Amino acid sequence: MDSWPSTDEEIDLAGVDVPGVDVPEAGVSVTGLPEVGVAGAAHRVSAARGRGGRRGPYRVVVADDADGLRELLCLLFDTEPDFTVVGRAANGAEAVEVVARTEPDLVLLDVAMPVLDGLGALPRVRRAVPEARVVIFTGFSERSLREEAMALGADELMEKDLSTGALLDRIRQMCRRPRLV
């Protein structure tokens, strides 16, 4: 495949055998189907509370400079009924602009990005949407990085080596906790 399909397009997943993933029939759009998802998720939330007390899925912005990972994360979130991707960014400056425009409930920020890294973007994201949950998503596991991210206003630091089920579980748990501003 030369490029990733849009999460809004219909994609044919017939014959794809990915352990732990339920695959819909051929030609069926993946987005919005509650029966499609990642095994290992503790449970599904069909009508999560979003920002401002409204009912509906958590609105997500994913910022990562690795195109493949960013698109996989967007696809993962879009296959879950309690999340919907409203924006994506390839660098920190773009993330700040997308967040300000879309006002998401949840922002995943990679640490190492060009133009403006995740830690540089974090305070600006926080100012744009103070009530949003912000996860610093990293391939590094340094205690000092966690402390710095939390001091800058991150709600959580998660490592990229988490399984998809564990990632979704931790994000759901974080989203259910009251946010201390």
PDB file of C-alpha atoms in Angstrom:
ATOM      1  CA  MET A   1       0.000   0.000   0.000  1.00  0.00           C
ATOM      2  CA  ASP A   2       1.571   3.319  -1.049  1.00  0.00           C
ATOM      3  CA  SER A   3      -0.307   5.470   1.425  1.00  0.00           C
ATOM      4  CA  TRP A   4      -2.580   5.041   4.389  1.00  0.00           C
ATOM      5  CA  PRO A   5      -6.289   5.327   3.672  1.00  0.00           C
ATOM      6  CA  SER A   6      -8.173   8.149   5.290  1.00  0.00           C
ATOM      7  CA  THR A   7     -10.050   7.031   8.371  1.00  0.00           C
ATOM      8  CA  ASP A   8     -13.147   8.327   6.570  1.00  0.00           C
ATOM      9  CA  GLU A   9     -12.662   6.035   3.562  1.00  0.00           C
ATOM     10  CA  GLU A  10     -14.002   2.549   3.211  1.00  0.00           C
ATOM     11  CA  ILE A  11     -11.183   0.072   3.382  1.00  0.00           C
ATOM     12  CA  ASP A  12     -11.226  -3.625   2.600  1.00  0.00           C
ATOM     13  CA  LEU A  13      -9.897  -5.654   5.509  1.00  0.00           C
ATOM     14  CA  ALA A  14     -11.074  -9.043   4.222  1.00  0.00           C
ATOM     15  CA  GLY A  15      -8.427 -11.681   4.687  1.00  0.00           C
ATOM     16  CA  VAL A  16      -6.424  -9.569   7.132  1.00  0.00           C
ATOM     17  CA  ASP A  17      -5.590 -11.662  10.174  1.00  0.00           C
ATOM     18  CA  VAL A  18      -4.336  -9.526  13.036  1.00  0.00           C
ATOM     19  CA  PRO A  19      -4.300 -11.350  16.383  1.00  0.00           C
ATOM     20  CA  GLY A  20      -6.618  -9.690  18.874  1.00  0.00           C
ATOM     21  CA  VAL A  21      -8.466  -7.529  16.337  1.00  0.00           C
ATOM     22  CA  ASP A  22     -12.019  -8.188  15.154  1.00  0.00           C
ATOM     23  CA  VAL A  23     -12.247  -7.368  11.444  1.00  0.00           C
ATOM     24  CA  PRO A  24     -15.499  -6.315   9.717  1.00  0.00           C
ATOM     25  CA  GLU A  25     -16.767  -7.790   6.461  1.00  0.00           C
ATOM     26  CA  ALA A  26     -15.121  -6.650   3.241  1.00  0.00           C
ATOM     27  CA  GLY A  27     -16.115  -3.192   2.059  1.00  0.00           C
ATOM     28  CA  VAL A  28     -17.542  -2.085   5.391  1.00  0.00           C
ATOM     29  CA  SER A  29     -16.284   1.198   6.762  1.00  0.00           C
ATOM     30  CA  VAL A  30     -14.217   0.673   9.893  1.00  0.00           C
ATOM     31  CA  THR A  31     -15.108   3.977  11.500  1.00  0.00           C
ATOM     32  CA  GLY A  32     -17.869   4.040  14.050  1.00  0.00           C
ATOM     33  CA  LEU A  33     -18.477   0.280  14.273  1.00  0.00           C
ATOM     34  CA  PRO A  34     -18.664  -0.719  17.936  1.00  0.00           C
ATOM     35  CA  GLU A  35     -17.909  -4.378  17.206  1.00  0.00           C
ATOM     36  CA  VAL A  36     -14.499  -3.504  15.741  1.00  0.00           C
ATOM     37  CA  GLY A  37     -11.767  -2.985  18.278  1.00  0.00           C
ATOM     38  CA  VAL A  38      -8.672  -4.139  20.022  1.00  0.00           C
ATOM     39  CA  ALA A  39      -8.856  -7.213  22.226  1.00  0.00           C
ATOM     40  CA  GLY A  40      -7.640  -6.681  25.732  1.00  0.00           C
ATOM     41  CA  ALA A  41      -9.492  -3.424  26.252  1.00  0.00           C
ATOM     42  CA  ALA A  42     -11.148  -3.736  29.636  1.00  0.00           C
ATOM     43  CA  HIS A  43     -14.492  -2.523  28.359  1.00  0.00           C
ATOM     44  CA  ARG A  44     -16.198  -0.208  25.922  1.00  0.00           C
ATOM     45  CA  VAL A  45     -17.813   3.090  26.747  1.00  0.00           C
ATOM     46  CA  SER A  46     -20.514   3.760  24.205  1.00  0.00           C
ATOM     47  CA  ALA A  47     -21.455   7.253  25.320  1.00  0.00           C
ATOM     48  CA  ALA A  48     -18.544   8.819  27.180  1.00  0.00           C
ATOM     49  CA  ARG A  49     -18.826  12.298  28.590  1.00  0.00           C
ATOM     50  CA  GLY A  50     -16.872  14.751  26.466  1.00  0.00           C
ATOM     51  CA  ARG A  51     -15.793  18.312  27.226  1.00  0.00           C
ATOM     52  CA  GLY A  52     -18.392  20.575  28.718  1.00  0.00           C
ATOM     53  CA  GLY A  53     -20.477  17.628  29.942  1.00  0.00           C
ATOM     54  CA  ARG A  54     -21.765  16.783  26.453  1.00  0.00           C
ATOM     55  CA  ARG A  55     -22.432  13.163  25.549  1.00  0.00           C
ATOM     56  CA  GLY A  56     -20.350  11.589  22.849  1.00  0.00           C
ATOM     57  CA  PRO A  57     -16.904  10.266  22.079  1.00  0.00           C
ATOM     58  CA  TYR A  58     -13.723  11.901  23.275  1.00  0.00           C
ATOM     59  CA  ARG A  59     -12.383  14.175  20.527  1.00  0.00           C
ATOM     60  CA  VAL A  60      -8.696  13.373  19.903  1.00  0.00           C
ATOM     61  CA  VAL A  61      -5.728  15.118  18.275  1.00  0.00           C
ATOM     62  CA  VAL A  62      -2.673  12.962  17.540  1.00  0.00           C
ATOM     63  CA  ALA A  63       0.689  14.705  17.047  1.00  0.00           C
ATOM     64  CA  ASP A  64       3.638  12.566  15.973  1.00  0.00           C
ATOM     65  CA  ASP A  65       6.238  13.150  13.267  1.00  0.00           C
ATOM     66  CA  ALA A  66       6.308   9.447  12.303  1.00  0.00           C
ATOM     67  CA  ASP A  67       3.637   9.302   9.590  1.00  0.00           C
ATOM     68  CA  GLY A  68       2.980   5.568   9.955  1.00  0.00           C
ATOM     69  CA  LEU A  69       2.633   5.651  13.729  1.00  0.00           C
ATOM     70  CA  ARG A  70       0.436   8.754  13.618  1.00  0.00           C
ATOM     71  CA  GLU A  71      -1.908   7.125  11.103  1.00  0.00           C
ATOM     72  CA  LEU A  72      -2.013   3.853  13.037  1.00  0.00           C
ATOM     73  CA  LEU A  73      -2.937   5.708  16.220  1.00  0.00           C
ATOM     74  CA  CYS A  74      -5.651   7.606  14.364  1.00  0.00           C
ATOM     75  CA  LEU A  75      -7.019   4.357  12.944  1.00  0.00           C
ATOM     76  CA  LEU A  76      -6.916   2.749  16.396  1.00  0.00           C
ATOM     77  CA  PHE A  77      -8.856   5.610  17.979  1.00  0.00           C
ATOM     78  CA  ASP A  78     -11.358   5.724  15.130  1.00  0.00           C
ATOM     79  CA  THR A  79     -12.171   2.018  15.596  1.00  0.00           C
ATOM     80  CA  GLU A  80     -13.168   2.670  19.209  1.00  0.00           C
ATOM     81  CA  PRO A  81     -16.707   3.960  19.846  1.00  0.00           C
ATOM     82  CA  ASP A  82     -15.635   6.286  22.672  1.00  0.00           C
ATOM     83  CA  PHE A  83     -12.983   8.173  20.651  1.00  0.00           C
ATOM     84  CA  THR A  84     -13.006  10.152  17.415  1.00  0.00           C
ATOM     85  CA  VAL A  85      -9.982  11.762  15.786  1.00  0.00           C
ATOM     86  CA  VAL A  86     -10.578  15.435  14.999  1.00  0.00           C
ATOM     87  CA  GLY A  87      -7.023  16.376  14.051  1.00  0.00           C
ATOM     88  CA  ARG A  88      -3.502  15.222  13.404  1.00  0.00           C
ATOM     89  CA  ALA A  89      -0.162  16.981  13.293  1.00  0.00           C
ATOM     90  CA  ALA A  90       3.390  16.143  12.214  1.00  0.00           C
ATOM     91  CA  ASN A  91       5.194  18.647  14.464  1.00  0.00           C
ATOM     92  CA  GLY A  92       4.616  20.632  17.647  1.00  0.00           C
ATOM     93  CA  ALA A  93       3.807  23.953  15.962  1.00  0.00           C
ATOM     94  CA  GLU A  94       1.202  22.268  13.780  1.00  0.00           C
ATOM     95  CA  ALA A  95      -0.182  20.509  16.882  1.00  0.00           C
ATOM     96  CA  VAL A  96      -0.735  23.826  18.648  1.00  0.00           C
ATOM     97  CA  GLU A  97      -2.605  25.190  15.606  1.00  0.00           C
ATOM     98  CA  VAL A  98      -4.755  22.048  15.203  1.00  0.00           C
ATOM     99  CA  VAL A  99      -5.576  21.960  18.923  1.00  0.00           C
ATOM    100  CA  ALA A 100      -6.575  25.645  18.949  1.00  0.00           C
ATOM    101  CA  ARG A 101      -8.832  25.076  15.930  1.00  0.00           C
ATOM    102  CA  THR A 102     -10.474  21.791  16.998  1.00  0.00           C
ATOM    103  CA  GLU A 103     -10.604  22.144  20.819  1.00  0.00           C
ATOM    104  CA  PRO A 104     -10.187  18.415  21.515  1.00  0.00           C
ATOM    105  CA  ASP A 105     -10.800  16.529  24.757  1.00  0.00           C
ATOM    106  CA  LEU A 106      -7.578  14.539  24.430  1.00  0.00           C
ATOM    107  CA  VAL A 107      -4.181  15.349  22.882  1.00  0.00           C
ATOM    108  CA  LEU A 108      -1.384  12.833  22.291  1.00  0.00           C
ATOM    109  CA  LEU A 109       1.930  14.674  21.863  1.00  0.00           C
ATOM    110  CA  ASP A 110       5.103  12.919  20.788  1.00  0.00           C
ATOM    111  CA  VAL A 111       8.166  14.261  22.588  1.00  0.00           C
ATOM    112  CA  ALA A 112      10.641  14.272  19.700  1.00  0.00           C
ATOM    113  CA  MET A 113       9.152  16.266  16.803  1.00  0.00           C
ATOM    114  CA  PRO A 114      10.603  18.844  14.410  1.00  0.00           C
ATOM    115  CA  VAL A 115       9.877  22.593  14.469  1.00  0.00           C
ATOM    116  CA  LEU A 116       8.642  22.460  18.085  1.00  0.00           C
ATOM    117  CA  ASP A 117       8.970  19.375  20.259  1.00  0.00           C
ATOM    118  CA  GLY A 118       6.198  17.995  22.447  1.00  0.00           C
ATOM    119  CA  LEU A 119       7.474  19.584  25.639  1.00  0.00           C
ATOM    120  CA  GLY A 120       7.722  22.961  23.883  1.00  0.00           C
ATOM    121  CA  ALA A 121       4.198  22.580  22.504  1.00  0.00           C
ATOM    122  CA  LEU A 122       2.698  21.396  25.804  1.00  0.00           C
ATOM    123  CA  PRO A 123       2.301  24.796  27.555  1.00  0.00           C
ATOM    124  CA  ARG A 124       0.774  26.280  24.380  1.00  0.00           C
ATOM    125  CA  VAL A 125      -1.633  23.347  24.035  1.00  0.00           C
ATOM    126  CA  ARG A 126      -2.525  23.752  27.717  1.00  0.00           C
ATOM    127  CA  ARG A 127      -3.323  27.463  27.165  1.00  0.00           C
ATOM    128  CA  ALA A 128      -5.430  26.692  24.076  1.00  0.00           C
ATOM    129  CA  VAL A 129      -7.513  23.966  25.767  1.00  0.00           C
ATOM    130  CA  PRO A 130      -6.942  24.022  29.541  1.00  0.00           C
ATOM    131  CA  GLU A 131      -9.565  21.359  30.232  1.00  0.00           C
ATOM    132  CA  ALA A 132      -8.233  18.841  27.669  1.00  0.00           C
ATOM    133  CA  ARG A 133      -6.281  15.761  28.729  1.00  0.00           C
ATOM    134  CA  VAL A 134      -2.729  15.836  27.398  1.00  0.00           C
ATOM    135  CA  VAL A 135      -0.608  12.711  27.091  1.00  0.00           C
ATOM    136  CA  ILE A 136       3.085  12.953  26.302  1.00  0.00           C
ATOM    137  CA  PHE A 137       3.768   9.924  24.127  1.00  0.00           C
ATOM    138  CA  THR A 138       7.411   8.904  24.021  1.00  0.00           C
ATOM    139  CA  GLY A 139       9.913   6.244  23.137  1.00  0.00           C
ATOM    140  CA  PHE A 140      12.125   7.366  26.038  1.00  0.00           C
ATOM    141  CA  SER A 141      11.717   6.130  29.600  1.00  0.00           C
ATOM    142  CA  GLU A 142      13.545   8.641  31.730  1.00  0.00           C
ATOM    143  CA  ARG A 143      12.230   9.670  35.139  1.00  0.00           C
ATOM    144  CA  SER A 144      13.370  13.250  34.546  1.00  0.00           C
ATOM    145  CA  LEU A 145      11.286  13.395  31.347  1.00  0.00           C
ATOM    146  CA  ARG A 146       8.153  12.328  33.271  1.00  0.00           C
ATOM    147  CA  GLU A 147       8.795  14.951  35.935  1.00  0.00           C
ATOM    148  CA  GLU A 148       9.362  17.690  33.365  1.00  0.00           C
ATOM    149  CA  ALA A 149       6.235  16.726  31.370  1.00  0.00           C
ATOM    150  CA  MET A 150       4.073  16.711  34.493  1.00  0.00           C
ATOM    151  CA  ALA A 151       5.509  20.054  35.630  1.00  0.00           C
ATOM    152  CA  LEU A 152       4.598  21.541  32.221  1.00  0.00           C
ATOM    153  CA  GLY A 153       0.998  20.364  32.557  1.00  0.00           C
ATOM    154  CA  ALA A 154       0.818  16.864  31.064  1.00  0.00           C
ATOM    155  CA  ASP A 155      -1.822  14.592  32.536  1.00  0.00           C
ATOM    156  CA  GLU A 156       0.196  11.487  31.757  1.00  0.00           C
ATOM    157  CA  LEU A 157       3.374  10.263  30.109  1.00  0.00           C
ATOM    158  CA  MET A 158       3.006   6.995  28.212  1.00  0.00           C
ATOM    159  CA  GLU A 159       5.682   5.002  26.474  1.00  0.00           C
ATOM    160  CA  LYS A 160       5.266   3.943  22.865  1.00  0.00           C
ATOM    161  CA  ASP A 161       6.017   0.311  23.657  1.00  0.00           C
ATOM    162  CA  LEU A 162       2.605  -0.173  25.313  1.00  0.00           C
ATOM    163  CA  SER A 163       0.290  -2.669  23.644  1.00  0.00           C
ATOM    164  CA  THR A 164      -2.733  -1.086  21.987  1.00  0.00           C
ATOM    165  CA  GLY A 165      -5.039  -2.590  24.621  1.00  0.00           C
ATOM    166  CA  ALA A 166      -2.938  -1.227  27.489  1.00  0.00           C
ATOM    167  CA  LEU A 167      -2.686   2.173  25.796  1.00  0.00           C
ATOM    168  CA  LEU A 168      -6.466   2.422  25.395  1.00  0.00           C
ATOM    169  CA  ASP A 169      -7.073   1.177  28.944  1.00  0.00           C
ATOM    170  CA  ARG A 170      -4.713   3.768  30.455  1.00  0.00           C
ATOM    171  CA  ILE A 171      -6.176   6.580  28.368  1.00  0.00           C
ATOM    172  CA  ARG A 172      -9.735   5.612  29.337  1.00  0.00           C
ATOM    173  CA  GLN A 173      -8.775   5.500  33.023  1.00  0.00           C
ATOM    174  CA  MET A 174      -7.115   8.897  32.753  1.00  0.00           C
ATOM    175  CA  CYS A 175     -10.127  10.404  30.975  1.00  0.00           C
ATOM    176  CA  ARG A 176     -12.484   9.162  33.716  1.00  0.00           C
ATOM    177  CA  ARG A 177     -10.500  10.765  36.522  1.00  0.00           C
ATOM    178  CA  PRO A 178     -11.339  14.346  37.433  1.00  0.00           C
ATOM    179  CA  ARG A 179      -8.795  16.732  35.964  1.00  0.00           C
ATOM    180  CA  LEU A 180      -7.017  18.837  38.570  1.00  0.00           C
ATOM    181  CA  VAL A 181      -6.439  22.256  37.009  1.00  0.00           C
TER     182      VAL A 181
END
